Amino acid sequence: MSEEIISIDSVGKYNESYGFTTQHPYVAVVDMAEATRWINHVKLRYGLYALWLKDGKQCTLHYGRREYDYHDGTIVSFAPGQVVQVDMTDEQMAHPGHTLGLLFHPDILYGTPLGKAIGDYHFFDYDSFESLHLSERERKMITDTLQSIRMELELPVDKHSQTILTDRIKLILDYCQRFYDRQFITRHKVNSDILSDFERNIKAYFTGDEVRRHGLPSVAWFADKACLSPGYFGDLVRKETGMSAQLFIQQHVLSLGKEKLMDSRRSISQISDDLGFQYPQHFTRFFKKLTGMTPKEYRQK
């Protein structure tokens, strides 16, 4: 497996790599069935945002901690800075199928409503195995919108192009956000099991040696235990509980802190250390932020 890394930092460079015509410097809608050349067995470092709607299994992606083979009707997305390795067999290159891709450079977003909201689309940070699975109706909504972007790209660039293109890109992203919300709901049983494991792992963290070795736990630590990306894990917890994963952890730490404060034999400094705070004043600020009183005031009350 090659260690060569190719930077795809512009729409033009991506199009050149696969033999597509560049119609706009910042946006492209491509169909891999129309590719006339291929780059294979190399790592791609994206300087673009990209969403891929797969039609059949055309390639194997290596991204995050797993290898992922696409199924029909799935969407996977990448953000600038992410590195992906694509491996294709000779058969897959000979019969690539209609894999649709939307690529857009961050520069197209400057000064637009989407530019201010792009950070709200957390699925760009999901691992590839956390991809979005679509129904036939959902798939058609995505492909119709991609086709409308492609038609816009065939027109000469004018003062309206940026607004129209970013509005339609935003529509695609909003559809993905809606469909991910649906996917979280339909996977409620699986998600509930993950949440139960999360609660058990929090308790185990504070009863074992982890807190002494690592201090306060992070969302990323528990996401790794669940074999999920931090972004997907955080969104899953929020959908299931109505609170962020960080706040979920903080509530457990707070509950432990209150319980320990009931034992007057332990000093606030010792309790702070038990809970993984680096300094007692950090525990005091944390406690007051969530309760409105200091640990000393809580103990006295």
Short mmCIF file of C-alpha atoms in Angstrom, two decimals:
data_model
loop_
_atom_site.label_atom_id
_atom_site.label_comp_id
_atom_site.label_asym_id
_atom_site.label_seq_id
_atom_site.Cartn_x
_atom_site.Cartn_y
_atom_site.Cartn_z
CA MET A 1 0.00 0.00 0.00
CA SER A 2 1.60 3.26 -1.15
CA GLU A 3 2.62 5.98 1.26
CA GLU A 4 2.53 8.65 -1.45
CA ILE A 5 0.22 11.52 -0.53
CA ILE A 6 -1.31 13.71 -3.23
CA SER A 7 -2.78 17.04 -2.14
CA ILE A 8 -6.10 17.77 -3.79
CA ASP A 9 -6.20 21.47 -2.95
CA SER A 10 -8.33 22.74 -5.82
CA VAL A 11 -11.29 21.64 -7.92
CA GLY A 12 -9.13 21.98 -11.02
CA LYS A 13 -6.51 19.56 -9.67
CA TYR A 14 -9.15 16.97 -8.80
CA ASN A 15 -10.71 17.25 -12.25
CA GLU A 16 -7.31 16.97 -13.92
CA SER A 17 -6.50 13.82 -11.91
CA TYR A 18 -9.60 12.03 -13.22
CA GLY A 19 -9.99 13.64 -16.64
CA PHE A 20 -13.00 15.85 -15.89
CA THR A 21 -13.61 19.26 -17.43
CA THR A 22 -13.46 22.16 -14.96
CA GLN A 23 -16.55 24.34 -15.34
CA HIS A 24 -16.13 26.41 -12.17
CA PRO A 25 -12.96 27.08 -10.15
CA TYR A 26 -14.59 26.33 -6.79
CA VAL A 27 -17.40 23.80 -7.37
CA ALA A 28 -17.77 20.52 -9.24
CA VAL A 29 -20.35 17.77 -9.57
CA VAL A 30 -18.75 14.65 -11.02
CA ASP A 31 -19.86 11.20 -12.06
CA MET A 32 -17.04 8.67 -11.76
CA ALA A 33 -18.53 6.68 -14.65
CA GLU A 34 -17.34 9.58 -16.83
CA ALA A 35 -13.74 9.55 -15.56
CA THR A 36 -11.13 9.11 -18.31
CA ARG A 37 -8.12 8.51 -16.05
CA TRP A 38 -7.51 7.27 -12.51
CA ILE A 39 -5.13 7.74 -9.62
CA ASN A 40 -5.02 4.60 -7.53
CA HIS A 41 -3.29 3.17 -4.45
CA VAL A 42 -2.32 6.63 -3.19
CA LYS A 43 -3.44 8.76 -0.29
CA LEU A 44 -5.38 11.93 -1.05
CA ARG A 45 -5.20 14.90 1.27
CA TYR A 46 -8.34 16.91 0.63
CA GLY A 47 -8.18 20.69 0.53
CA LEU A 48 -11.85 20.63 -0.41
CA TYR A 49 -15.18 19.67 1.05
CA ALA A 50 -16.49 16.54 -0.66
CA LEU A 51 -19.59 14.35 -0.51
CA TRP A 52 -19.83 11.07 -2.37
CA LEU A 53 -23.03 9.23 -3.23
CA LYS A 54 -22.10 5.68 -4.13
CA ASP A 55 -23.83 3.35 -6.57
CA GLY A 56 -22.52 -0.12 -5.85
CA LYS A 57 -19.08 -1.11 -4.55
CA GLN A 58 -16.48 0.63 -6.70
CA CYS A 59 -13.61 1.09 -4.28
CA THR A 60 -12.32 0.55 -0.79
CA LEU A 61 -11.61 3.58 1.36
CA HIS A 62 -9.20 3.69 4.25
CA TYR A 63 -10.14 6.57 6.52
CA GLY A 64 -10.17 6.83 10.29
CA ARG A 65 -9.63 3.49 12.01
CA ARG A 66 -11.39 1.17 9.62
CA GLU A 67 -11.61 0.03 6.03
CA TYR A 68 -14.99 0.71 4.55
CA ASP A 69 -16.65 -0.83 1.48
CA TYR A 70 -19.54 1.24 0.26
CA HIS A 71 -23.01 -0.16 -0.24
CA ASP A 72 -25.61 1.19 -2.64
CA GLY A 73 -27.19 4.46 -1.62
CA THR A 74 -24.69 5.68 0.96
CA ILE A 75 -23.09 9.08 1.39
CA VAL A 76 -19.69 9.70 2.91
CA SER A 77 -18.16 13.14 3.34
CA PHE A 78 -14.74 14.69 3.84
CA ALA A 79 -13.54 18.09 5.00
CA PRO A 80 -10.36 20.00 4.16
CA GLY A 81 -7.31 18.49 5.84
CA GLN A 82 -8.55 14.90 5.91
CA VAL A 83 -6.44 12.14 4.32
CA VAL A 84 -8.10 9.26 2.48
CA GLN A 85 -6.60 6.26 0.72
CA VAL A 86 -8.50 4.88 -2.25
CA ASP A 87 -7.84 1.39 -3.58
CA MET A 88 -9.48 0.06 -6.74
CA THR A 89 -9.17 -3.22 -8.56
CA ASP A 90 -8.79 -3.41 -12.34
CA GLU A 91 -12.39 -4.58 -12.55
CA GLN A 92 -13.62 -1.62 -10.51
CA MET A 93 -11.73 0.83 -12.72
CA ALA A 94 -13.07 -0.84 -15.86
CA HIS A 95 -16.67 -0.63 -14.59
CA PRO A 96 -16.75 2.28 -12.09
CA GLY A 97 -20.52 2.75 -11.91
CA HIS A 98 -22.31 6.04 -11.31
CA THR A 99 -20.63 7.40 -8.21
CA LEU A 100 -21.73 11.03 -7.85
CA GLY A 101 -19.50 13.53 -6.11
CA LEU A 102 -19.96 17.11 -4.95
CA LEU A 103 -16.70 18.98 -4.35
CA PHE A 104 -16.42 22.59 -3.26
CA HIS A 105 -13.54 24.75 -2.15
CA PRO A 106 -13.80 26.70 1.15
CA ASP A 107 -13.29 29.95 -0.80
CA ILE A 108 -16.77 29.64 -2.36
CA LEU A 109 -18.23 30.01 1.16
CA TYR A 110 -16.63 33.33 2.10
CA GLY A 111 -19.21 36.00 2.87
CA THR A 112 -22.18 33.63 2.54
CA PRO A 113 -24.65 32.29 5.13
CA LEU A 114 -23.25 28.80 4.52
CA GLY A 115 -19.77 30.06 5.36
CA LYS A 116 -21.00 30.99 8.83
CA ALA A 117 -22.88 27.70 9.31
CA ILE A 118 -20.46 25.15 7.79
CA GLY A 119 -19.13 24.16 11.24
CA ASP A 120 -22.64 23.02 12.23
CA TYR A 121 -22.49 20.09 9.80
CA HIS A 122 -20.67 17.65 12.09
CA PHE A 123 -20.93 14.74 9.67
CA PHE A 124 -17.85 16.02 7.83
CA ASP A 125 -15.88 14.76 10.84
CA TYR A 126 -17.53 11.33 10.98
CA ASP A 127 -15.52 8.22 10.13
CA SER A 128 -16.31 6.60 6.79
CA PHE A 129 -18.02 3.61 8.45
CA GLU A 130 -20.49 6.10 10.01
CA SER A 131 -21.77 7.00 6.56
CA LEU A 132 -25.33 8.01 5.74
CA HIS A 133 -27.62 5.32 4.35
CA LEU A 134 -30.42 6.56 2.11
CA SER A 135 -33.83 5.33 1.10
CA GLU A 136 -34.72 5.46 -2.60
CA ARG A 137 -36.74 8.63 -2.04
CA GLU A 138 -33.93 10.30 -0.12
CA ARG A 139 -31.46 9.28 -2.80
CA LYS A 140 -33.61 10.92 -5.48
CA MET A 141 -33.80 14.16 -3.48
CA ILE A 142 -30.00 14.24 -3.32
CA THR A 143 -29.45 13.34 -6.99
CA ASP A 144 -32.03 15.88 -8.17
CA THR A 145 -30.27 18.63 -6.22
CA LEU A 146 -26.87 17.53 -7.52
CA GLN A 147 -28.28 17.69 -11.05
CA SER A 148 -29.54 21.23 -10.45
CA ILE A 149 -26.03 22.25 -9.30
CA ARG A 150 -24.55 20.63 -12.39
CA MET A 151 -26.94 22.57 -14.63
CA GLU A 152 -25.97 25.82 -12.87
CA LEU A 153 -22.28 25.04 -13.46
CA GLU A 154 -22.94 24.85 -17.20
CA LEU A 155 -23.99 28.53 -17.22
CA PRO A 156 -21.49 31.41 -17.48
CA VAL A 157 -20.29 32.67 -14.08
CA ASP A 158 -21.98 35.93 -13.10
CA LYS A 159 -22.75 37.94 -9.96
CA HIS A 160 -25.52 35.51 -9.00
CA SER A 161 -23.47 32.31 -9.32
CA GLN A 162 -22.03 32.24 -5.79
CA THR A 163 -25.39 32.77 -4.10
CA ILE A 164 -27.19 30.17 -6.21
CA LEU A 165 -24.43 27.58 -5.86
CA THR A 166 -23.95 27.98 -2.11
CA ASP A 167 -27.72 27.90 -1.54
CA ARG A 168 -27.97 24.59 -3.39
CA ILE A 169 -24.91 23.18 -1.64
CA LYS A 170 -26.53 24.17 1.65
CA LEU A 171 -29.69 22.36 0.57
CA ILE A 172 -27.64 19.18 0.03
CA LEU A 173 -26.04 19.55 3.46
CA ASP A 174 -29.40 20.23 5.12
CA TYR A 175 -30.82 17.12 3.49
CA CYS A 176 -27.88 15.11 4.85
CA GLN A 177 -28.44 16.58 8.31
CA ARG A 178 -32.14 15.66 8.15
CA PHE A 179 -31.40 12.13 6.97
CA TYR A 180 -28.76 11.63 9.68
CA ASP A 181 -31.38 12.70 12.25
CA ARG A 182 -33.66 10.05 10.80
CA GLN A 183 -30.85 7.50 10.91
CA PHE A 184 -30.19 8.21 14.59
CA ILE A 185 -33.89 7.63 15.32
CA THR A 186 -34.13 4.38 13.35
CA ARG A 187 -31.03 3.09 15.16
CA HIS A 188 -32.41 3.93 18.59
CA LYS A 189 -31.91 0.39 19.96
CA VAL A 190 -28.26 0.29 18.90
CA ASN A 191 -27.72 3.84 20.15
CA SER A 192 -29.32 3.01 23.50
CA ASP A 193 -26.84 0.16 23.92
CA ILE A 194 -23.98 2.56 23.13
CA LEU A 195 -25.34 5.04 25.68
CA SER A 196 -25.58 2.31 28.34
CA ASP A 197 -21.97 1.37 27.65
CA PHE A 198 -21.05 5.06 27.90
CA GLU A 199 -22.57 5.24 31.39
CA ARG A 200 -20.78 2.07 32.47
CA ASN A 201 -17.49 3.32 31.05
CA ILE A 202 -17.81 6.62 32.94
CA LYS A 203 -18.33 4.78 36.22
CA ALA A 204 -15.45 2.42 35.48
CA TYR A 205 -13.19 5.36 34.65
CA PHE A 206 -13.60 6.84 38.12
CA THR A 207 -13.50 3.56 40.03
CA GLY A 208 -10.39 2.27 38.26
CA ASP A 209 -6.96 3.71 37.64
CA GLU A 210 -7.82 5.77 34.56
CA VAL A 211 -8.60 8.97 36.47
CA ARG A 212 -5.27 8.80 38.29
CA ARG A 213 -3.34 8.19 35.10
CA HIS A 214 -5.14 10.55 32.74
CA GLY A 215 -7.08 13.06 34.86
CA LEU A 216 -10.50 14.21 33.74
CA PRO A 217 -11.84 12.11 30.83
CA SER A 218 -12.50 13.53 27.37
CA VAL A 219 -15.33 12.80 24.95
CA ALA A 220 -12.73 11.41 22.56
CA TRP A 221 -11.67 8.80 25.15
CA PHE A 222 -15.20 7.39 25.44
CA ALA A 223 -15.78 7.65 21.68
CA ASP A 224 -12.69 5.52 21.15
CA LYS A 225 -14.05 2.93 23.61
CA ALA A 226 -17.21 2.81 21.48
CA CYS A 227 -15.14 2.59 18.25
CA LEU A 228 -16.79 5.77 16.96
CA SER A 229 -15.48 9.14 15.87
CA PRO A 230 -15.84 11.91 18.49
CA GLY A 231 -18.19 13.85 16.19
CA TYR A 232 -20.57 10.96 15.57
CA PHE A 233 -20.42 9.86 19.20
CA GLY A 234 -21.20 13.39 20.43
CA ASP A 235 -24.17 13.73 18.08
CA LEU A 236 -25.48 10.31 19.09
CA VAL A 237 -25.37 11.22 22.79
CA ARG A 238 -27.08 14.54 22.12
CA LYS A 239 -29.88 12.84 20.14
CA GLU A 240 -30.43 10.24 22.87
CA THR A 241 -30.14 12.45 25.97
CA GLY A 242 -30.73 16.03 24.86
CA MET A 243 -27.34 17.10 26.21
CA SER A 244 -23.82 17.10 24.85
CA ALA A 245 -21.46 14.24 25.66
CA GLN A 246 -19.24 16.74 27.49
CA LEU A 247 -22.11 17.87 29.70
CA PHE A 248 -23.10 14.23 30.26
CA ILE A 249 -19.60 13.56 31.63
CA GLN A 250 -19.65 16.76 33.69
CA GLN A 251 -22.96 15.80 35.32
CA HIS A 252 -21.43 12.50 36.43
CA VAL A 253 -18.35 14.27 37.80
CA LEU A 254 -20.61 16.72 39.62
CA SER A 255 -22.65 13.90 41.14
CA LEU A 256 -19.47 12.20 42.34
CA GLY A 257 -18.21 15.50 43.74
CA LYS A 258 -21.38 16.05 45.74
CA GLU A 259 -21.22 12.51 47.10
CA LYS A 260 -17.60 12.90 48.18
CA LEU A 261 -18.27 16.30 49.79
CA MET A 262 -20.65 14.57 52.19
CA ASP A 263 -17.62 12.88 53.77
CA SER A 264 -16.15 15.64 55.94
CA ARG A 265 -13.02 13.60 56.57
CA ARG A 266 -11.77 14.27 53.02
CA SER A 267 -10.46 17.72 52.15
CA ILE A 268 -11.62 19.57 49.06
CA SER A 269 -8.08 19.23 47.71
CA GLN A 270 -8.23 15.43 48.09
CA ILE A 271 -11.65 15.29 46.42
CA SER A 272 -10.37 17.43 43.57
CA ASP A 273 -7.50 14.98 43.07
CA ASP A 274 -9.86 11.98 43.23
CA LEU A 275 -11.92 13.44 40.40
CA GLY A 276 -8.94 14.15 38.15
CA PHE A 277 -8.69 17.92 38.44
CA GLN A 278 -5.17 19.24 38.09
CA TYR A 279 -5.65 21.91 40.75
CA PRO A 280 -8.28 22.36 43.53
CA GLN A 281 -9.23 25.79 42.17
CA HIS A 282 -10.22 24.12 38.89
CA PHE A 283 -12.63 21.89 40.81
CA THR A 284 -13.98 24.93 42.66
CA ARG A 285 -14.65 26.82 39.41
CA PHE A 286 -16.23 23.74 37.82
CA PHE A 287 -18.47 23.11 40.83
CA LYS A 288 -19.60 26.72 41.14
CA LYS A 289 -20.35 26.98 37.44
CA LEU A 290 -22.76 24.04 37.62
CA THR A 291 -24.29 24.61 41.07
CA GLY A 292 -23.91 28.32 41.80
CA MET A 293 -21.92 27.65 44.97
CA THR A 294 -18.39 26.58 45.86
CA PRO A 295 -17.64 23.08 47.20
CA LYS A 296 -17.04 24.60 50.64
CA GLU A 297 -20.41 26.39 50.58
CA TYR A 298 -22.13 23.19 49.41
CA ARG A 299 -20.52 21.20 52.21
CA GLN A 300 -21.52 23.74 54.83
CA LYS A 301 -25.07 23.88 53.50
#
